[in-house]
Short mmCIF file of C-alpha atoms in Angstrom, two decimals:
data_model
loop_
_atom_site.label_atom_id
_atom_site.label_comp_id
_atom_site.label_asym_id
_atom_site.label_seq_id
_atom_site.Cartn_x
_atom_site.Cartn_y
_atom_site.Cartn_z
CA MET A 1106 45.78 58.62 152.61
CA ARG A 1107 47.72 55.92 150.82
CA GLN A 1108 47.85 57.99 147.60
CA LEU A 1109 49.01 61.02 149.59
CA SER A 1110 51.79 58.97 151.20
CA LEU A 1111 52.89 57.64 147.81
CA LYS A 1112 53.01 61.20 146.45
CA LYS A 1113 55.14 62.31 149.39
CA VAL A 1114 57.52 59.39 148.85
CA LYS A 1115 57.73 60.17 145.12
CA LEU A 1116 58.37 63.86 145.82
CA ALA A 1117 61.06 62.97 148.35
CA ASP A 1118 62.71 60.62 145.84
CA GLU A 1119 62.69 63.33 143.16
CA GLN A 1120 64.20 65.89 145.55
CA ASN A 1121 66.87 63.42 146.63
CA PHE A 1122 67.64 62.61 142.97
CA ARG A 1123 68.06 66.31 142.16
CA LYS A 1124 70.28 66.80 145.21
CA ASN A 1125 72.40 63.78 144.27
CA PHE A 1126 72.64 64.90 140.64
CA ILE A 1127 73.59 68.53 141.39
CA TRP A 1128 76.21 67.81 144.02
CA ASN A 1129 77.72 64.94 142.05
CA MET A 1130 77.93 67.10 138.91
CA LEU A 1131 79.55 69.93 140.89
CA GLY A 1132 82.10 67.60 142.50
CA MET A 1133 83.00 65.82 139.26
CA THR A 1134 83.27 69.12 137.33
CA PHE A 1135 85.48 70.86 139.87
CA ASN A 1136 87.71 67.80 140.22
CA SER A 1137 88.02 67.38 136.44
CA PHE A 1138 88.80 71.06 135.77
CA ASN A 1139 91.35 71.38 138.58
CA SER A 1140 94.13 69.98 136.36
CA LEU A 1141 93.55 72.93 134.01
CA PHE A 1142 93.86 75.42 136.88
CA TYR A 1143 96.98 73.71 138.25
CA MET A 1144 98.71 74.06 134.89
CA VAL A 1145 97.76 77.73 134.62
CA ILE A 1146 99.08 78.44 138.13
CA VAL A 1147 102.36 76.54 137.70
CA THR A 1148 103.03 77.99 134.23
CA ARG A 1149 102.43 81.58 135.35
CA ILE A 1150 104.16 81.41 138.75
CA ASN A 1151 106.91 78.82 138.25
CA GLY A 1152 107.59 78.98 134.50
CA THR A 1153 107.44 76.46 131.67
CA ASP A 1154 110.27 74.22 132.94
CA GLU A 1155 108.47 73.36 136.19
CA ALA A 1156 105.15 73.26 134.32
CA GLY A 1157 106.65 70.56 132.08
CA ILE A 1158 107.62 68.50 135.12
CA PHE A 1159 104.16 69.02 136.63
CA THR A 1160 102.24 67.99 133.51
CA LEU A 1161 104.27 64.78 133.16
CA ALA A 1162 103.93 63.97 136.88
CA PHE A 1163 100.18 64.59 136.78
CA SER A 1164 99.84 62.26 133.78
CA VAL A 1165 101.72 59.50 135.64
CA ALA A 1166 99.52 60.07 138.71
CA CYS A 1167 96.35 59.79 136.60
CA LEU A 1168 97.61 56.47 135.25
CA VAL A 1169 98.39 54.91 138.64
CA PHE A 1170 95.07 56.25 139.97
CA TYR A 1171 93.35 53.38 138.14
CA ILE A 1172 95.58 50.90 139.95
CA GLY A 1173 94.18 52.39 143.16
CA THR A 1174 90.53 52.23 142.08
CA TYR A 1175 90.99 48.92 140.20
CA ALA A 1176 87.48 47.88 139.07
CA GLY A 1177 86.09 51.24 140.15
CA ARG A 1178 83.03 52.63 141.84
CA VAL A 1179 80.57 51.57 139.11
CA TYR A 1180 81.47 47.92 139.77
CA GLN A 1181 81.01 48.45 143.51
CA VAL A 1182 77.69 50.29 143.28
CA THR A 1183 76.09 47.93 140.73
CA ASP A 1184 77.22 44.79 142.55
CA SER A 1185 74.17 42.85 143.75
CA ASN A 1186 76.24 39.97 145.16
CA LYS A 1187 75.34 39.81 148.86
CA ILE A 1188 78.33 37.58 149.60
CA ILE A 1189 80.87 40.39 149.14
CA SER A 1190 80.58 42.77 152.09
CA THR A 1191 81.39 46.45 152.39
CA SER A 1192 84.37 45.47 154.54
CA ASP A 1193 85.68 43.35 151.67
CA TYR A 1194 85.48 46.34 149.32
CA VAL A 1195 87.28 48.62 151.82
CA ALA A 1196 90.03 46.03 152.43
CA HIS A 1197 90.38 45.45 148.67
CA ARG A 1198 90.81 49.20 148.10
CA LEU A 1199 93.43 49.46 150.87
CA ILE A 1200 95.45 46.70 149.17
CA ALA A 1201 95.04 48.47 145.81
CA PHE A 1202 96.27 51.69 147.44
CA ALA A 1203 99.39 49.89 148.68
CA VAL A 1204 99.98 48.49 145.17
CA LEU A 1205 99.58 52.03 143.77
CA VAL A 1206 102.31 53.35 146.09
CA ILE A 1207 104.68 50.49 145.21
CA ALA A 1208 103.97 50.92 141.47
CA SER A 1209 104.66 54.67 141.69
CA ILE A 1210 108.02 54.15 143.40
CA THR A 1211 108.98 51.33 141.00
CA TYR A 1212 108.08 53.39 137.91
CA SER A 1213 110.08 56.38 139.21
CA VAL A 1214 113.14 54.21 139.85
CA ILE A 1215 112.92 52.58 136.39
CA MET A 1216 112.61 55.99 134.72
CA GLY A 1217 115.60 57.28 136.68
CA TYR A 1218 113.79 60.25 138.23
CA SER A 1219 115.69 62.24 140.82
CA GLY A 1220 115.57 65.53 142.69
CA GLN A 1221 112.48 67.67 142.35
CA LYS A 1222 111.05 65.59 139.51
CA LEU A 1223 111.07 62.45 141.68
CA ILE A 1224 109.42 64.25 144.61
CA VAL A 1225 106.70 65.85 142.45
CA VAL A 1226 105.85 62.54 140.74
CA LEU A 1227 105.61 60.64 144.04
CA LEU A 1228 103.59 63.37 145.78
CA LEU A 1229 101.05 63.63 142.95
CA CYS A 1230 100.78 59.82 142.87
CA LEU A 1231 100.11 59.87 146.62
CA LEU A 1232 97.47 62.56 146.11
CA LYS A 1233 95.74 60.45 143.45
CA GLY A 1234 96.09 57.46 145.76
CA LEU A 1235 94.11 59.28 148.45
CA GLU A 1236 91.50 60.11 145.80
CA ALA A 1237 91.28 56.41 144.90
CA LEU A 1238 90.98 55.48 148.58
CA ALA A 1239 88.21 58.03 149.15
CA ASP A 1240 86.34 56.63 146.14
CA VAL A 1241 85.49 53.36 147.93
CA PHE A 1242 83.75 55.37 150.66
CA TYR A 1243 81.99 57.41 147.97
CA GLY A 1244 80.83 54.05 146.64
CA ILE A 1245 79.24 53.21 150.01
CA LEU A 1246 77.44 56.56 150.02
CA HIS A 1247 76.42 56.16 146.37
CA LYS A 1248 75.04 52.65 146.84
CA ASN A 1249 72.90 53.81 149.76
CA ASP A 1250 71.53 56.80 147.79
CA TYR A 1251 73.65 59.40 149.57
CA LEU A 1252 75.57 60.41 146.45
CA TYR A 1253 75.19 64.08 147.35
CA LYS A 1254 77.51 63.54 150.33
CA ALA A 1255 80.21 62.22 147.98
CA GLY A 1256 79.63 65.16 145.63
CA PHE A 1257 79.83 67.60 148.54
CA SER A 1258 83.10 66.04 149.72
CA LEU A 1259 84.62 66.19 146.23
CA THR A 1260 83.51 69.80 145.78
CA VAL A 1261 85.00 70.93 149.10
CA LYS A 1262 88.25 69.07 148.47
CA SER A 1263 88.58 70.51 144.97
CA LEU A 1264 87.93 74.12 146.04
CA LEU A 1265 90.17 73.92 149.12
CA SER A 1266 92.91 72.18 147.13
CA ILE A 1267 93.07 74.71 144.31
CA THR A 1268 92.95 77.61 146.80
CA ALA A 1269 95.72 76.17 148.97
CA PHE A 1270 97.82 75.29 145.92
CA PHE A 1271 97.52 78.81 144.50
CA VAL A 1272 98.16 80.67 147.76
CA ILE A 1273 101.15 78.57 148.85
CA ASP A 1274 102.72 78.55 145.38
CA LEU A 1275 102.21 82.32 145.07
CA ILE A 1276 103.97 82.90 148.42
CA THR A 1277 106.73 80.27 148.22
CA HIS A 1278 107.10 79.53 144.46
CA ASN A 1279 107.52 75.92 145.62
CA ILE A 1280 105.28 73.31 143.96
CA VAL A 1281 106.43 70.60 146.40
CA LEU A 1282 104.93 72.55 149.33
CA SER A 1283 101.86 73.38 147.25
CA ILE A 1284 101.18 69.71 146.42
CA SER A 1285 101.83 68.74 150.06
CA SER A 1286 99.08 71.14 151.16
CA MET A 1287 96.62 69.32 148.88
CA ILE A 1288 97.65 65.95 150.29
CA LEU A 1289 96.95 67.30 153.79
CA ILE A 1290 93.48 68.53 152.75
CA TRP A 1291 92.53 65.22 151.10
CA GLY A 1292 93.86 63.25 154.09
CA LEU A 1293 91.94 65.32 156.64
CA MET A 1294 88.70 65.15 154.62
CA LEU A 1295 89.11 61.40 154.19
CA PHE A 1296 89.52 60.70 157.90
CA PHE A 1297 87.14 63.32 159.31
CA TYR A 1298 84.33 63.31 156.71
CA ASP A 1299 84.40 60.49 154.14
CA ILE A 1300 85.00 57.58 156.51
CA PRO A 1301 82.67 58.78 159.31
CA SER A 1302 79.88 59.65 156.81
CA SER A 1303 79.98 56.22 155.18
CA TYR A 1304 80.34 54.41 158.52
CA LYS A 1305 77.15 56.03 159.83
CA ILE A 1306 75.26 54.60 156.86
CA ASP A 1307 76.93 51.19 156.66
CA LYS A 1308 78.73 50.10 159.84
CA PHE A 1309 81.37 47.96 158.17
CA ASP A 1310 83.84 46.01 160.30
CA TRP A 1311 87.11 44.20 159.65
CA ASN A 1312 85.56 40.78 159.20
CA VAL A 1313 87.23 40.38 155.83
CA ARG A 1314 87.28 37.20 153.76
CA LEU A 1315 90.39 36.75 151.62
CA LYS A 1316 88.42 34.65 149.13
CA ASN A 1317 86.27 37.69 148.35
CA ILE A 1318 89.32 39.95 148.00
CA PHE A 1319 90.82 37.58 145.41
CA PHE A 1320 87.46 37.42 143.64
CA LEU A 1321 87.33 41.23 143.34
CA PHE A 1322 90.82 41.34 141.84
CA LYS A 1323 89.95 38.54 139.42
CA ASP A 1324 86.44 39.63 138.39
CA GLY A 1325 87.32 43.30 137.97
CA PHE A 1326 90.49 42.64 135.97
CA PHE A 1327 89.20 43.56 132.49
CA VAL A 1328 87.41 46.66 133.81
CA PHE A 1329 90.69 47.73 135.42
CA LEU A 1330 92.65 47.15 132.21
CA ILE A 1331 90.14 49.11 130.11
CA ASN A 1332 90.31 52.07 132.52
CA PHE A 1333 94.10 51.83 132.75
CA PHE A 1334 94.64 51.69 128.99
CA SER A 1335 92.09 54.47 128.40
CA VAL A 1336 94.29 56.85 130.42
CA TYR A 1337 97.48 55.53 128.85
CA ILE A 1338 96.43 56.09 125.24
CA VAL A 1339 95.35 59.69 125.92
CA ASN A 1340 98.70 60.44 127.56
CA ALA A 1341 100.95 58.12 125.49
CA PRO A 1342 102.68 61.03 123.69
CA LYS A 1343 103.41 62.66 127.09
CA TYR A 1344 105.05 59.50 128.41
CA ALA A 1345 107.05 59.07 125.20
CA ALA A 1346 108.14 62.71 125.35
CA ASP A 1347 109.67 62.21 128.81
CA GLY A 1348 113.42 62.61 128.45
CA VAL A 1349 113.15 63.45 124.73
CA LEU A 1350 111.50 66.87 124.77
CA LEU A 1351 112.63 69.77 126.93
CA ASN A 1352 110.46 70.44 129.99
CA SER A 1353 109.32 73.70 128.35
CA SER A 1354 108.21 71.80 125.21
CA GLN A 1355 106.35 69.26 127.35
CA ALA A 1356 104.56 72.16 129.05
CA ILE A 1357 103.52 73.62 125.69
CA PHE A 1358 102.24 70.22 124.53
CA GLY A 1359 100.29 69.88 127.79
CA ILE A 1360 98.72 73.31 127.24
CA VAL A 1361 97.75 72.58 123.63
CA LEU A 1362 96.37 69.19 124.72
CA MET A 1363 94.21 70.66 127.49
CA PRO A 1364 91.25 71.72 125.23
CA ALA A 1365 90.96 68.09 124.08
CA THR A 1366 90.16 67.11 127.66
CA LEU A 1367 87.39 69.70 127.78
CA VAL A 1368 85.90 68.45 124.48
CA SER A 1369 85.76 64.81 125.64
CA LEU A 1370 84.39 65.87 129.04
CA ALA A 1371 81.58 67.83 127.37
CA VAL A 1372 80.68 64.79 125.25
CA GLN A 1373 80.54 62.58 128.34
CA TYR A 1374 78.03 65.02 129.85
CA LEU A 1375 76.06 64.74 126.59
CA ILE A 1376 76.00 60.93 126.78
CA GLN A 1377 74.88 60.60 130.42
CA PRO A 1378 71.16 61.48 129.93
CA TYR A 1379 70.85 58.84 127.18
CA LEU A 1380 72.29 55.90 129.13
CA LYS A 1381 68.98 54.80 130.65
CA LYS A 1382 67.26 54.95 127.25
CA MET A 1383 70.05 52.88 125.75
CA ALA A 1384 69.68 50.30 128.51
CA ARG A 1385 65.90 50.20 128.03
CA TYR A 1386 66.14 49.73 124.25
CA TYR A 1387 68.79 47.07 124.76
CA GLU A 1388 66.56 45.11 127.16
CA ARG A 1389 63.67 45.33 124.69
CA GLU A 1390 65.96 44.44 121.77
CA GLU A 1391 64.80 47.53 119.85
CA ILE A 1392 67.81 47.68 117.58
CA ASN A 1393 66.58 50.60 115.44
CA ASN A 1394 65.85 52.85 118.41
CA PHE A 1395 69.14 51.83 120.01
CA ASN A 1396 71.11 52.80 116.90
CA LYS A 1397 69.11 56.01 116.47
CA ILE A 1398 70.48 57.19 119.82
CA ILE A 1399 74.02 56.37 118.67
CA MET A 1400 73.49 58.31 115.43
CA LYS A 1401 71.97 61.24 117.29
CA LEU A 1402 74.95 61.35 119.66
CA PHE A 1403 77.31 61.11 116.67
CA PHE A 1404 75.53 64.05 115.00
CA PHE A 1405 75.69 66.27 118.10
CA THR A 1406 79.33 65.34 118.76
CA ILE A 1407 80.43 66.10 115.20
CA LEU A 1408 78.46 69.36 115.22
CA PHE A 1409 79.98 70.32 118.56
CA GLY A 1410 83.42 69.30 117.24
CA VAL A 1411 83.10 71.50 114.14
CA ILE A 1412 82.11 74.46 116.33
CA CYS A 1413 85.15 73.76 118.55
CA LEU A 1414 87.46 73.58 115.52
CA ILE A 1415 86.21 76.93 114.20
CA GLY A 1416 86.26 78.55 117.64
CA ALA A 1417 89.74 77.21 118.40
CA TYR A 1418 91.11 78.47 115.08
CA ILE A 1419 89.83 81.98 115.71
CA PHE A 1420 89.94 82.35 119.49
CA GLY A 1421 91.87 79.33 120.83
CA ILE A 1422 95.45 80.51 120.63
CA PRO A 1423 94.79 84.10 121.84
CA ILE A 1424 92.85 82.76 124.85
CA LEU A 1425 95.45 80.10 125.72
CA SER A 1426 98.26 82.64 125.35
CA LEU A 1427 96.43 85.07 127.64
CA VAL A 1428 95.56 82.44 130.25
CA TYR A 1429 99.00 80.82 130.42
CA GLY A 1430 101.06 83.95 129.74
CA ILE A 1431 102.96 82.30 126.86
CA ASN A 1432 103.07 83.26 123.18
CA LEU A 1433 101.51 80.24 121.43
CA THR A 1434 100.87 81.87 118.03
CA GLU A 1435 102.90 79.29 116.10
CA TYR A 1436 100.84 76.37 117.50
CA ARG A 1437 97.45 77.11 115.89
CA ILE A 1438 97.61 74.14 113.47
CA GLN A 1439 98.76 71.83 116.27
CA LEU A 1440 95.75 72.89 118.35
CA GLU A 1441 93.40 72.11 115.45
CA ILE A 1442 94.95 68.65 115.01
CA ILE A 1443 94.58 67.95 118.74
CA ILE A 1444 90.89 68.94 118.75
CA LEU A 1445 90.26 66.79 115.66
CA GLY A 1446 91.82 63.88 117.57
CA ALA A 1447 89.56 64.67 120.54
CA ILE A 1448 86.52 64.40 118.25
CA PHE A 1449 87.60 60.90 117.16
CA TYR A 1450 88.12 59.99 120.82
CA SER A 1451 84.65 61.33 121.74
CA LEU A 1452 83.02 59.25 119.01
CA SER A 1453 84.81 56.22 120.46
CA ILE A 1454 83.36 57.04 123.89
CA ILE A 1455 79.84 56.89 122.41
CA LEU A 1456 80.49 53.46 120.87
CA SER A 1457 82.07 52.30 124.12
CA ALA A 1458 78.92 53.29 126.03
CA ALA A 1459 76.81 51.30 123.55
CA MET A 1460 79.03 48.22 123.80
CA THR A 1461 79.21 48.47 127.58
CA THR A 1462 75.40 48.59 127.70
CA ALA A 1463 75.44 45.31 125.76
CA ARG A 1464 78.12 44.03 128.20
CA TYR A 1465 80.86 43.64 125.59
CA THR A 1466 83.90 44.34 127.75
CA PHE A 1467 86.44 41.84 126.46
CA ILE A 1468 86.34 43.17 122.90
CA GLN A 1469 86.86 46.68 124.31
CA PHE A 1470 89.86 45.42 126.24
CA VAL A 1471 91.30 44.10 122.96
CA ILE A 1472 90.66 47.49 121.29
CA TYR A 1473 92.41 49.37 124.08
CA LEU A 1474 95.29 46.90 124.15
CA LEU A 1475 95.88 47.22 120.39
CA THR A 1476 95.55 51.01 120.56
CA SER A 1477 98.04 51.13 123.44
CA ILE A 1478 100.56 49.06 121.47
CA VAL A 1479 100.10 51.34 118.44
CA GLY A 1480 100.31 54.40 120.69
CA PHE A 1481 103.56 53.26 122.26
CA GLY A 1482 105.22 52.60 118.91
CA VAL A 1483 103.88 55.63 117.05
CA SER A 1484 104.62 58.06 119.92
CA ASN A 1485 108.22 56.99 120.39
CA PHE A 1486 108.89 56.95 116.63
CA LEU A 1487 107.31 60.31 115.74
CA ILE A 1488 108.56 62.22 118.78
CA SER A 1489 112.13 61.04 118.21
CA ILE A 1490 111.99 62.54 114.68
CA PHE A 1491 109.57 65.50 114.83
CA LYS A 1492 109.77 66.39 118.55
CA LEU A 1493 106.68 68.39 119.66
CA ASP A 1494 105.01 68.12 116.26
CA GLY A 1495 105.57 64.37 116.49
CA ALA A 1496 103.68 64.30 119.80
CA VAL A 1497 100.74 66.10 118.15
CA LEU A 1498 100.73 63.73 115.16
CA ALA A 1499 100.99 60.72 117.47
CA TYR A 1500 97.94 61.92 119.42
CA ILE A 1501 95.63 62.15 116.41
CA LEU A 1502 96.88 58.84 114.96
CA ILE A 1503 96.21 57.09 118.29
CA MET A 1504 92.69 58.52 118.49
CA LEU A 1505 91.97 57.71 114.84
CA ASN A 1506 93.21 54.15 115.35
CA GLN A 1507 90.93 53.68 118.37
CA PHE A 1508 87.91 55.10 116.53
CA ILE A 1509 88.47 52.83 113.50
CA LEU A 1510 88.71 49.74 115.74
CA TYR A 1511 85.56 50.74 117.60
CA ILE A 1512 83.49 51.54 114.51
CA LEU A 1513 84.54 48.31 112.75
CA SER A 1514 83.70 46.27 115.87
CA TYR A 1515 80.35 47.98 116.28
CA ILE A 1516 79.42 47.48 112.61
CA TYR A 1517 80.36 43.79 112.90
CA LEU A 1518 78.24 43.34 116.05
CA ASN A 1519 75.29 45.00 114.33
CA LYS A 1520 75.56 43.06 111.08
CA THR A 1521 75.79 39.75 112.90
CA LYS A 1522 73.04 40.86 115.35
CA LYS A 1523 75.43 40.03 118.21
CA ILE A 1524 74.94 43.45 119.80
CA PHE A 1525 71.63 42.10 121.14
CA ALA A 1526 72.82 38.57 121.85
CA LYS A 1527 72.94 39.39 125.59
CA HIS A 1528 76.13 37.60 126.36
CA LEU A 1529 79.55 38.79 127.54
#
């Protein structure tokens, strides 16, 4: 009887794991790919000028999103500190949301945005703010092994959002109304699904301790900076192009840059199944097996990258031109350079996963900080001289710089055996 009960429990755990995995993958995939669909819709319906405004605004919103999530869901879910309550996490996220709104308005004022550009930037920042706010309730579900509910919510939001955006933009040709419809969907789902679902599982109250709120801001600071800079360096050429390139040129750069996002996303999917093995080898201090995984991931990433380079050279431009309704024939070389940069970035992601497993976060913060400084300088310099081509060159130089810093750091940690020193 006892063995039968254990088998039932094991079977139930496996079924729950599959359900969590499938729904989470669906939600993350739909949410990640929506930016691609938005750009296609805006470019085809509203033209390249408004698409240029949209791609810049979306990049700004993705940056401030990490102000809203701060340390992020991983920190929340893996936290074993019983002192910090669920209420503390919710209150902390509400404060971060308020900071996100203030930061969005401040940035827009400093950049001198006005008219439609100002409205689009602020609305997309608000949309990403709601996503950041929902994430803390996803964290509650995740921590209590109800990840599938978070994945279901994200899937529904993503599908409803892209449908509403397309239909309203097709009818009105007004991206402000289209974005507003998405904000309404995310708001309704947050208040009528996310919050009630998490509250049923963990009945948090408003007994919040300020000491714990300050602790969360302090302890998650480097994680926040790493996430923040990781978004900045990918989009640094876009930010530098603001006010220098025409909106139509910014739209073209955003289109050519889009495949790079898909390459890095595919590599992240490749890494996920190996994370537990990496953690196990790290705990056992099996340095050879640990590095074999890194080399295997490097091999698959480079192989995948070469296939992408060949495929993009032959099919990339015709497909992008067909999808977006723009003649992009003269940008074949630029697309190849972008994908090459994405390969360097993907290799950096692998090394980052290895160093995060060994809990080396500060050195990664230094890498991202240096890369951000280089990215800021290189982007502004090259774009001012070479315009769109300068943005493309800046992208690959930024990614190459980050990869070099990561590979040198990883080699140093291995040679000195510090990768298995088990200290921060």
